[in-house]
Amino acid sequence: MTIAKREVTSLFFSPIAYIVMFLFLLYMGLVFAGLVFVPGQLTELRRLVDFSRFGLFFIVPLMTMSLFSDEYRSGRIEMLRTSPITEFDLLLGKFIGAMFFFLILLGLTLIHLTLLMIFGHPDYGQTFSCYLGLALMGMMFVSVGLFYSSCTQNQIVAALGSLLTLGFFTFSGGLSELIPGSTKIFEWIHSAMIYLSVGTHLEDFSKGVLDTSHLSYFLGFSAIFLFMTYLVLESRKWR
Amino acid sequence: MSHAADIVVDRLSKAYGAFLAVDRISFEVPKGTIVGFLGPNGAGKTTTIRMLTCYLPPTGGTASVAGYDVFRQSLDVRKKIGYLPESTPLYTEMRVQEYLDFKGKLHGMDRSTRQKRIAEVAARCWITDRLQSVIGTLSKGYRQRVGIADAMLHNPPVLVLDEPTVGLDPSQIREARRLISELAGDHTVLLSTHILQEVEMVCKRVIIIANGKIVAQGTPDELKNRLGSGLIVEVRGPADQVRSAINAIPGITGVDVLQNGPVCRVGVRGKNSAELREQIAALVSLRGWGLREMRTEGASLEEFFVRITDPGSAAA
Ligand SMILES: Nc1ncnc2c1ncn2[C@@H]1O[C@H](COP(=O)(O)OP(=O)(O)OP(=O)(O)O)[C@@H](O)[C@H]1O
Ligand SMILES: [Mg+2]
C-alpha cells in the first residue's frame, strides 16, 4: 500500500503523467465533439466506449512503461529489494498505484458524460456497465504494461512491447476478418482471434449486459500477466 | 545462531556467468564492532555486500546476518540491516522528509515512531535543514547523507555501508567517520571503502579482499606489524656498498636504495630493534662513512594494502 501511494504521488510529479492525461483528454474531447455533431449518435454510448478503447490502447503503455523499468535503470530496485517487503508487495503496490491513476483518467471522462446527460438521456445502468467494462479492460491493459515494464530497464522497449501486445488484443477482432475461412484450422484461428479480441468482450458491457464469461476474460488475462510479472521479478534475482 | 557474531560468512561465492567475482570467502563480524572491508576496484566488495543484503543470491556458501540466513530468512535479514548502497539510489522527485517517511513505512514503523526517528537521523546526518528539499536538487554529498540517514532510520542492529564517505567534503568526511565510530557498541557495522585512513580511524578490524579472495584480515596494527617497520638510514658513502654491507647484517630482510649520490639514503626492512640500529651505526662508522641520519618509519596500512593487493609483488 505504501508503494502504491508513493507511486501515485510520484506519477503526479512526473511530466509523463500530465502528457498522458492531456493526450487522453484531448483525444476524448475530439471524439466527443465528433459524436456531438453527428445527430443521433450522441446517445450511442457504445461508440464512446469503442473510442475510449482505442485511446486507452495508446495511453496505458505510456502510463505503465516506467513502473519497473525506471527502478531498474536508476538502481532503486536495489533499495526496494533490500527493504523488508516481498516481491508480491512490490508488484501489488505498483499495480494498485497504476490502477488508481487509470481510474482517475477514466473518471475524468465523467466530464464528457455529464455533457452527455445534459444533451441526451442515457441509461444509467448501461452507463455504469460501460464504465465497469472499461475499468476491467484497464486492469488487463495495466497488467500487460506492468509485465513488459518488469522485463526491461528500457522504457521505450517496455512501451513498444505493451503496444504490440495490446494492439493484438485490440485489433485481433478486425484482423480476424482477413483470415480466409475455408479450412477447419483457419476457422479455428478465426474464432480464437475473435475470442481474444477485447472488443468482443467489451461489447456486451457497452450494451449494458453483464456476463460472467466476459468478466472472466478480463480477470483471467489480468491474472495471467500479473503472475508472469511476478515470475519475472522473482527470476531477476537470479541474474 | 551465533551470539558472538552478527555477520557470519562461510565460503560465500558469487559467479557472474563464468566469471567468479567472489571466491569462497569466509569471515565474521563480531557484535558491536566496526569492520572495514577493503579492496581495490573490482575486488568483489559490492558483490559480497549485495549478497549479505539479500539483493543477490549467492552461487555458493552461506551467510547469516543477526542470526538469520540471507537466503532462507531474507525478510528477517532485511529487517535487521540498514544498507547504504554504493550508488545511493533515491527517488529524485520526492522531498527528503517524504522519502524517509516512505522508507519508514516500508519498515512498518508507525506514524509517531517515524516522526521521531526522522528527526533523530536527520539531526545525526546534518540534514535537518534540508528535510523539505527535493532530493533531485541536492548535491551529491547531501544525497549521500540522506542515504546514511535512510540506512539508520529503523535503528537496525547491523549496518552495511558501501563507501559511505564518497562525495562528502573533507569536514563532512570527518563528521561521518565520527558518526560511524559512535555507532560501535550498539551496532555492528561492515564498512566498505578504498580509503585507508578511514579504516585506520574507525575500524577495529580490517578484511582485505582482492580478486574475490580474502588476502588478509586482522586489526590495523596487526597488519602493519606483518609488514615490519622500516628504518631510513642516510649515509655519506657509495650507495651500492652501503646497501650490500647493511644487507649482510643478520635479521635484515631487505635494503632499498632510496636516493643515490655522494650522500645516499637507504630503506632497511627487517625486525626493527635497538640492537639492529646499533649494529648498523657501528658498521657505518667502521667503514668510515658518515652517518647523517637514522630514523624509524612505521609501515602504513597503505603500504600493506598496495603490497598485498598488487599481484605483481609477492604477498607480505
Ligand atoms: N552484474 C554483474 N555482471 C557481471 N559482472 C559483474 C556484475 N557486477 C559486478 N561484476 C564484476 O564483478 C567484479 C566485482 O565487482 P564489485 O562491484 O563487487 O567490485 P567492488 O569491490 O565493489 O569494486 P569498487 O571498489 O569499484 O566498488 C568486477 O570485476 C565486476 O566487473
Ligand atoms: Mg563497489
CSV table of C-alpha atoms in Angstrom, one decimal, chain A residues 2-3 5-6 10 13 71 74-86 94 237-239, chain B residues 14 50 53 55-57 71 75 78-79 83 85 89-94 99 102-103 105-107:
chain,number,residue,atom,x,y,z
A,2,THR,CA,2.9,2.3,0.8
A,3,ILE,CA,4.4,1.6,-2.6
A,5,LYS,CA,0.7,5.6,-2.5
A,6,ARG,CA,4.2,6.6,-3.4
A,10,SER,CA,5.2,10.4,-7.9
A,13,PHE,CA,5.1,14.8,-10.2
A,71,GLU,CA,13.5,1.4,-10.9
A,74,SER,CA,18.1,4.1,-11.6
A,75,GLY,CA,19.3,1.3,-9.3
A,76,ARG,CA,16.5,2.0,-6.9
A,77,ILE,CA,15.4,-1.6,-7.3
A,78,GLU,CA,18.3,-2.4,-5.1
A,79,MET,CA,16.8,-0.2,-2.4
A,80,LEU,CA,13.4,-1.8,-2.8
A,81,ARG,CA,14.7,-5.3,-2.9
A,82,THR,CA,16.7,-4.8,0.3
A,83,SER,CA,13.7,-3.4,2.1
A,84,PRO,CA,11.7,-5.8,4.1
A,85,ILE,CA,8.9,-6.2,1.5
A,86,THR,CA,8.2,-9.2,-0.6
A,94,LYS,CA,2.8,-0.9,-8.4
A,237,LYS,CA,17.0,-12.2,-8.5
A,238,TRP,CA,19.0,-14.9,-10.1
A,239,ARG,CA,21.0,-12.8,-12.5
B,14,LYS,CA,29.3,-15.4,-6.5
B,50,ARG,CA,24.8,-7.4,-2.1
B,53,THR,CA,21.8,-7.6,2.0
B,55,TYR,CA,19.9,-8.4,-3.2
B,56,LEU,CA,21.9,-11.1,-5.0
B,57,PRO,CA,21.6,-14.8,-4.2
B,71,PHE,CA,18.9,-16.8,1.6
B,75,LEU,CA,12.9,-10.9,5.1
B,78,ARG,CA,16.3,-7.2,5.6
B,79,LYS,CA,14.6,-6.0,8.8
B,83,TYR,CA,22.0,-0.7,4.0
B,85,PRO,CA,24.1,1.0,-1.5
B,89,PRO,CA,19.6,5.4,-5.4
B,90,LEU,CA,16.8,7.7,-4.3
B,91,TYR,CA,13.5,9.0,-5.7
B,92,THR,CA,14.7,12.3,-7.0
B,93,GLU,CA,11.3,13.9,-7.2
B,94,MET,CA,10.5,13.3,-3.6
B,99,TYR,CA,11.4,9.8,1.2
B,102,PHE,CA,8.2,6.3,2.8
B,103,LYS,CA,11.1,4.2,3.9
B,105,LYS,CA,6.5,2.9,6.2
B,106,LEU,CA,8.3,0.1,4.3
B,107,HIS,CA,9.9,-0.8,7.5
